[in-house]
């Protein structure tokens, strides 16, 4: 019954009109009246922000805020993979032979997530991370490695919640939500950075130009809290043993180590 009620509520509210109204309000000066209370409710760390709270005129401006230079140092070891976002690591593990990853005890198909079995094949027996951004988090996305963008594509239309309730009761939101996928190669191996839209708001804006990425460099931002899924090609990644799920992590902190093809 709880699952049915949850899904009914989401289906009734997740329409293009409500999405447009919410996005329009967040960009309006009227939304600026809520900035102070929003920052208080979600415990926004104002000491890290590039600007003071009074300089943000709309909720949208606060959502996509930048941070002061130097507050997110990037792990300097050239072999490390770092977190692309401030988030909670909700789950992590090995991708199964049948192209599935188990998230909160529930199977998700990376073939569905990426759009085809062919796109998913390199990641079978590889590793995954689920990084959830709440409304309180910094919403800009940075590159987890230095490499070359080989391909970028979008899938899905609507967006359902990707928080813990969404992962537990939702209709496979990691596979079905609007998502923007960036596939990066480095040292003969590939990594898929899957940026997944949040409930109501599908806005994922790219800020990086060109094909070359530098570890820690900004590449995009969410207009609201959401999720980033990292999919590592088999044999390309070794997780840091200190990383467990669930746990908080910040941009630039080490997730593990990149294993180039010639190192195998």
Tab-separated table of C-alpha atoms in Angstrom:
chain	number	residue	atom	x	y	z
A	1	UNK	CA	0.000	0.000	0.000
A	2	UNK	CA	2.810	2.433	0.902
A	3	UNK	CA	4.531	1.798	-2.442
A	4	UNK	CA	1.225	2.282	-4.326
A	5	UNK	CA	0.434	5.572	-2.568
A	6	UNK	CA	3.949	6.846	-3.172
A	7	UNK	CA	3.812	6.047	-6.870
A	8	UNK	CA	0.314	7.532	-7.233
A	9	UNK	CA	1.433	10.831	-5.707
A	10	UNK	CA	4.478	11.025	-7.957
A	11	UNK	CA	2.510	10.180	-11.103
A	12	UNK	CA	-0.126	12.826	-10.283
A	13	UNK	CA	2.419	15.574	-9.744
A	14	UNK	CA	5.158	14.746	-12.248
A	15	UNK	CA	3.825	16.416	-15.395
A	16	UNK	CA	5.366	18.936	-17.753
A	17	UNK	CA	3.109	21.727	-16.477
A	18	UNK	CA	4.135	21.296	-12.830
A	19	UNK	CA	7.776	21.053	-13.912
A	20	UNK	CA	7.534	24.291	-15.877
A	21	UNK	CA	5.745	26.078	-13.036
A	22	UNK	CA	8.356	24.997	-10.493
A	23	UNK	CA	11.244	25.969	-12.759
A	24	UNK	CA	9.613	29.309	-13.532
A	25	UNK	CA	9.062	30.075	-9.852
A	26	UNK	CA	12.651	29.157	-8.925
A	27	UNK	CA	13.904	31.677	-11.496
A	28	UNK	CA	11.529	34.431	-10.390
A	29	UNK	CA	12.320	37.312	-8.044
A	30	UNK	CA	9.407	36.125	-5.896
A	31	UNK	CA	11.382	32.992	-5.026
A	32	UNK	CA	14.062	35.267	-3.573
A	33	UNK	CA	11.812	35.738	-0.549
A	34	UNK	CA	12.484	32.095	0.369
A	35	UNK	CA	16.276	32.189	0.096
A	36	UNK	CA	16.968	32.935	3.748
A	37	UNK	CA	14.610	30.242	5.061
A	38	UNK	CA	15.830	27.743	2.447
A	39	UNK	CA	19.437	28.291	3.503
A	40	UNK	CA	18.455	27.804	7.147
A	41	UNK	CA	16.285	24.706	6.629
A	42	UNK	CA	18.880	22.946	4.474
A	43	UNK	CA	21.887	24.108	6.510
A	44	UNK	CA	23.664	25.700	3.545
A	45	UNK	CA	27.311	26.355	4.410
A	46	UNK	CA	27.479	30.062	3.641
A	47	UNK	CA	31.178	30.311	4.496
A	48	UNK	CA	31.984	28.274	1.372
A	49	UNK	CA	29.863	30.263	-1.071
A	50	UNK	CA	31.476	32.507	-3.680
A	51	UNK	CA	28.993	35.279	-2.813
A	52	UNK	CA	27.121	36.245	0.318
A	53	UNK	CA	23.495	35.132	0.619
A	54	UNK	CA	22.135	38.628	-0.084
A	55	UNK	CA	23.711	38.564	-3.557
A	56	UNK	CA	21.453	35.738	-4.739
A	57	UNK	CA	18.176	37.144	-6.038
A	58	UNK	CA	16.382	33.881	-6.913
A	59	UNK	CA	16.360	30.307	-5.653
A	60	UNK	CA	17.774	29.246	-9.016
A	61	UNK	CA	20.826	31.424	-8.456
A	62	UNK	CA	21.344	29.835	-5.041
A	63	UNK	CA	20.879	26.292	-6.419
A	64	UNK	CA	23.664	26.745	-8.980
A	65	UNK	CA	25.992	28.759	-6.743
A	66	UNK	CA	29.741	28.478	-7.112
A	67	UNK	CA	32.121	28.030	-4.200
A	68	UNK	CA	35.132	30.072	-3.151
A	69	UNK	CA	38.389	29.130	-4.818
A	70	UNK	CA	40.303	26.484	-2.887
A	71	UNK	CA	37.504	25.147	-0.678
A	72	UNK	CA	37.388	21.879	-2.668
A	73	UNK	CA	41.006	20.759	-3.094
A	74	UNK	CA	41.381	17.992	-5.662
A	75	UNK	CA	43.419	14.882	-4.777
A	76	UNK	CA	46.748	15.504	-6.496
A	77	UNK	CA	47.751	11.873	-7.172
A	78	UNK	CA	47.568	11.424	-10.963
A	79	UNK	CA	46.287	7.857	-10.547
A	80	UNK	CA	43.266	8.692	-8.364
A	81	UNK	CA	39.613	9.063	-9.301
A	82	UNK	CA	37.806	11.771	-7.333
A	83	UNK	CA	34.202	12.514	-6.506
A	84	UNK	CA	32.609	14.728	-9.165
A	85	UNK	CA	30.074	16.151	-6.707
A	86	UNK	CA	29.273	16.943	-3.101
A	87	UNK	CA	26.956	14.056	-2.312
A	88	UNK	CA	26.128	10.980	-0.287
A	89	UNK	CA	27.477	7.715	-1.668
A	90	UNK	CA	24.202	5.802	-1.521
A	91	UNK	CA	25.553	2.574	-2.976
A	92	UNK	CA	28.536	1.068	-4.768
A	93	UNK	CA	29.636	-2.308	-6.059
A	94	UNK	CA	30.330	-4.581	-9.012
A	95	UNK	CA	28.193	-4.601	-12.171
A	96	UNK	CA	26.915	-8.121	-12.787
A	97	UNK	CA	27.247	-10.321	-15.877
A	98	UNK	CA	23.596	-9.626	-16.775
A	99	UNK	CA	24.311	-5.853	-16.937
A	100	UNK	CA	22.638	-5.244	-13.568
A	101	UNK	CA	23.789	-3.316	-10.535
A	102	UNK	CA	22.080	-3.775	-7.181
A	103	UNK	CA	21.072	-0.493	-5.549
A	104	UNK	CA	19.381	-0.590	-2.144
A	105	UNK	CA	18.633	-4.263	-2.775
A	106	UNK	CA	16.932	-3.506	-6.094
A	107	UNK	CA	18.313	-4.486	-9.536
A	108	UNK	CA	18.922	-1.771	-12.125
A	109	UNK	CA	19.884	-2.435	-15.727
A	110	UNK	CA	22.798	-0.386	-17.016
A	111	UNK	CA	21.701	-1.384	-20.537
A	112	UNK	CA	18.454	0.512	-19.885
A	113	UNK	CA	20.362	3.364	-18.269
A	114	UNK	CA	22.756	3.754	-21.209
A	115	UNK	CA	20.206	2.998	-23.904
A	116	UNK	CA	21.472	-0.325	-25.287
A	117	UNK	CA	23.151	-3.625	-24.442
A	118	UNK	CA	25.999	-2.636	-26.745
A	119	UNK	CA	26.691	0.553	-24.770
A	120	UNK	CA	26.592	-1.394	-21.497
A	121	UNK	CA	28.927	-4.266	-22.472
A	122	UNK	CA	32.261	-2.595	-21.577
A	123	UNK	CA	30.990	-2.027	-18.029
A	124	UNK	CA	29.989	-5.627	-17.254
A	125	UNK	CA	32.083	-6.762	-14.257
A	126	UNK	CA	33.131	-3.159	-13.792
A	127	UNK	CA	32.334	-0.952	-10.810
A	128	UNK	CA	29.596	1.579	-10.027
A	129	UNK	CA	28.896	4.430	-7.618
A	130	UNK	CA	25.544	6.070	-6.864
A	131	UNK	CA	26.128	9.668	-5.686
A	132	UNK	CA	22.990	11.418	-4.408
A	133	UNK	CA	22.792	15.211	-4.172
A	134	UNK	CA	20.179	16.566	-1.761
A	135	UNK	CA	18.754	20.119	-1.995
A	136	UNK	CA	21.383	21.168	0.559
A	137	UNK	CA	24.333	20.172	-1.596
A	138	UNK	CA	26.480	22.219	-3.964
A	139	UNK	CA	25.042	21.346	-7.393
A	140	UNK	CA	27.958	21.731	-9.781
A	141	UNK	CA	29.542	18.648	-11.354
A	142	UNK	CA	33.275	18.225	-11.870
A	143	UNK	CA	35.295	15.672	-13.818
A	144	UNK	CA	36.406	12.654	-11.745
A	145	UNK	CA	39.416	11.975	-14.007
A	146	UNK	CA	41.498	13.631	-16.701
A	147	UNK	CA	40.550	12.252	-20.110
A	148	UNK	CA	38.850	12.772	-23.451
A	149	UNK	CA	35.097	12.973	-24.032
A	150	UNK	CA	34.328	10.282	-26.612
A	151	UNK	CA	30.546	10.506	-26.647
A	152	UNK	CA	27.683	12.405	-25.002
A	153	UNK	CA	23.984	11.635	-25.262
A	154	UNK	CA	20.638	12.208	-23.514
A	155	UNK	CA	17.832	9.750	-22.737
A	156	UNK	CA	14.460	9.837	-20.975
A	157	UNK	CA	11.924	12.626	-20.493
A	158	UNK	CA	10.290	12.690	-17.054
A	159	UNK	CA	12.153	12.665	-13.754
A	160	UNK	CA	11.104	10.889	-10.598
A	161	UNK	CA	12.710	11.220	-7.145
A	162	UNK	CA	16.144	9.645	-6.763
A	163	UNK	CA	16.343	9.923	-2.974
A	164	UNK	CA	16.082	6.850	-0.738
A	165	UNK	CA	12.292	6.658	-1.032
A	166	UNK	CA	12.546	7.017	-4.788
A	167	UNK	CA	15.109	4.241	-5.062
A	168	UNK	CA	13.013	1.993	-2.815
A	169	UNK	CA	9.482	2.635	-4.121
A	170	UNK	CA	9.952	4.315	-7.495
A	171	UNK	CA	9.690	2.786	-10.942
A	172	UNK	CA	13.397	2.320	-11.591
A	173	UNK	CA	14.279	6.051	-11.649
A	174	UNK	CA	17.978	5.478	-12.375
A	175	UNK	CA	16.970	3.800	-15.653
A	176	UNK	CA	13.960	5.909	-16.631
A	177	UNK	CA	14.638	9.505	-15.557
A	178	UNK	CA	15.916	12.110	-17.958
A	179	UNK	CA	19.686	11.619	-18.009
A	180	UNK	CA	22.693	13.084	-19.738
A	181	UNK	CA	25.551	10.617	-20.258
A	182	UNK	CA	29.172	11.575	-20.833
A	183	UNK	CA	31.580	8.803	-21.766
A	184	UNK	CA	35.239	9.599	-21.075
A	185	UNK	CA	38.349	7.622	-22.000
A	186	UNK	CA	41.762	7.695	-20.348
A	187	UNK	CA	44.684	5.297	-20.816
A	188	UNK	CA	42.647	2.973	-23.035
A	189	UNK	CA	39.772	2.585	-20.544
A	190	UNK	CA	36.393	4.276	-20.291
A	191	UNK	CA	34.139	5.806	-17.650
A	192	UNK	CA	30.470	6.751	-18.036
A	193	UNK	CA	29.334	9.788	-16.030
A	194	UNK	CA	25.537	9.574	-15.875
A	195	UNK	CA	23.875	12.785	-14.708
A	196	UNK	CA	20.280	12.032	-13.698
A	197	UNK	CA	17.526	14.662	-13.498
A	198	UNK	CA	15.662	15.228	-10.243
A	199	UNK	CA	11.918	15.206	-9.652
A	200	UNK	CA	10.105	17.877	-11.728
A	201	UNK	CA	13.297	19.588	-12.936
A	202	UNK	CA	15.200	18.035	-15.850
A	203	UNK	CA	17.670	20.859	-16.205
A	204	UNK	CA	21.252	19.629	-16.530
A	205	UNK	CA	23.397	22.375	-18.002
A	206	UNK	CA	26.796	21.706	-19.561
A	207	UNK	CA	29.480	24.285	-18.779
A	208	UNK	CA	32.560	22.592	-20.261
A	209	UNK	CA	33.697	23.255	-23.817
A	210	UNK	CA	35.910	21.019	-25.897
A	211	UNK	CA	36.747	17.326	-25.655
A	212	UNK	CA	39.546	17.378	-23.070
A	213	UNK	CA	38.672	17.088	-19.371
A	214	UNK	CA	40.958	17.798	-16.433
A	215	UNK	CA	40.367	16.081	-13.097
A	216	UNK	CA	38.432	18.405	-10.792
A	217	UNK	CA	37.399	20.761	-13.596
A	218	UNK	CA	33.744	21.853	-13.690
A	219	UNK	CA	31.748	20.217	-16.483
A	220	UNK	CA	28.046	20.810	-15.721
A	221	UNK	CA	25.482	21.679	-13.059
A	222	UNK	CA	22.073	20.555	-11.848
A	223	UNK	CA	19.296	23.062	-11.312
A	224	UNK	CA	18.173	21.055	-8.289
A	225	UNK	CA	19.399	18.128	-6.181
A	226	UNK	CA	19.799	14.915	-8.128
A	227	UNK	CA	22.129	11.947	-8.690
A	228	UNK	CA	25.327	11.113	-10.544
A	229	UNK	CA	26.070	7.488	-11.423
A	230	UNK	CA	29.640	6.522	-12.263
A	231	UNK	CA	30.164	3.355	-14.332
A	232	UNK	CA	33.733	2.081	-14.676
A	233	UNK	CA	34.847	-0.256	-17.437
A	234	UNK	CA	35.955	-3.648	-16.153
A	235	UNK	CA	39.587	-3.621	-15.101
A	236	UNK	CA	39.781	0.172	-14.991
A	237	UNK	CA	39.147	0.982	-11.335
A	238	UNK	CA	40.034	-0.101	-7.809
A	239	UNK	CA	37.953	1.481	-5.003
A	240	UNK	CA	39.653	3.045	-2.018
A	241	UNK	CA	39.108	0.604	0.898
A	242	UNK	CA	38.116	3.526	3.129
A	243	UNK	CA	35.050	4.240	0.999
A	244	UNK	CA	31.819	2.621	2.206
A	245	UNK	CA	28.143	3.253	1.549
A	246	UNK	CA	26.335	5.227	2.703
A	247	UNK	CA	28.757	8.041	3.468
A	248	UNK	CA	29.142	11.736	2.569
A	249	UNK	CA	31.828	12.859	0.151
A	250	UNK	CA	32.895	16.136	-1.437
A	251	UNK	CA	34.179	17.212	-4.821
A	252	UNK	CA	37.839	16.302	-5.244
A	253	UNK	CA	37.983	13.632	-2.537
A	254	UNK	CA	39.380	10.243	-3.543
A	255	UNK	CA	37.022	7.447	-4.595
A	256	UNK	CA	39.725	5.058	-5.736
A	257	UNK	CA	42.410	4.456	-8.348
A	258	UNK	CA	42.382	4.437	-12.151
A	259	UNK	CA	44.030	1.402	-13.731
A	260	UNK	CA	45.131	2.087	-17.296
A	261	UNK	CA	45.068	-0.660	-19.923
A	262	UNK	CA	48.848	-1.047	-20.057
A	263	UNK	CA	49.004	-1.457	-16.262
A	264	UNK	CA	46.948	-4.650	-16.229
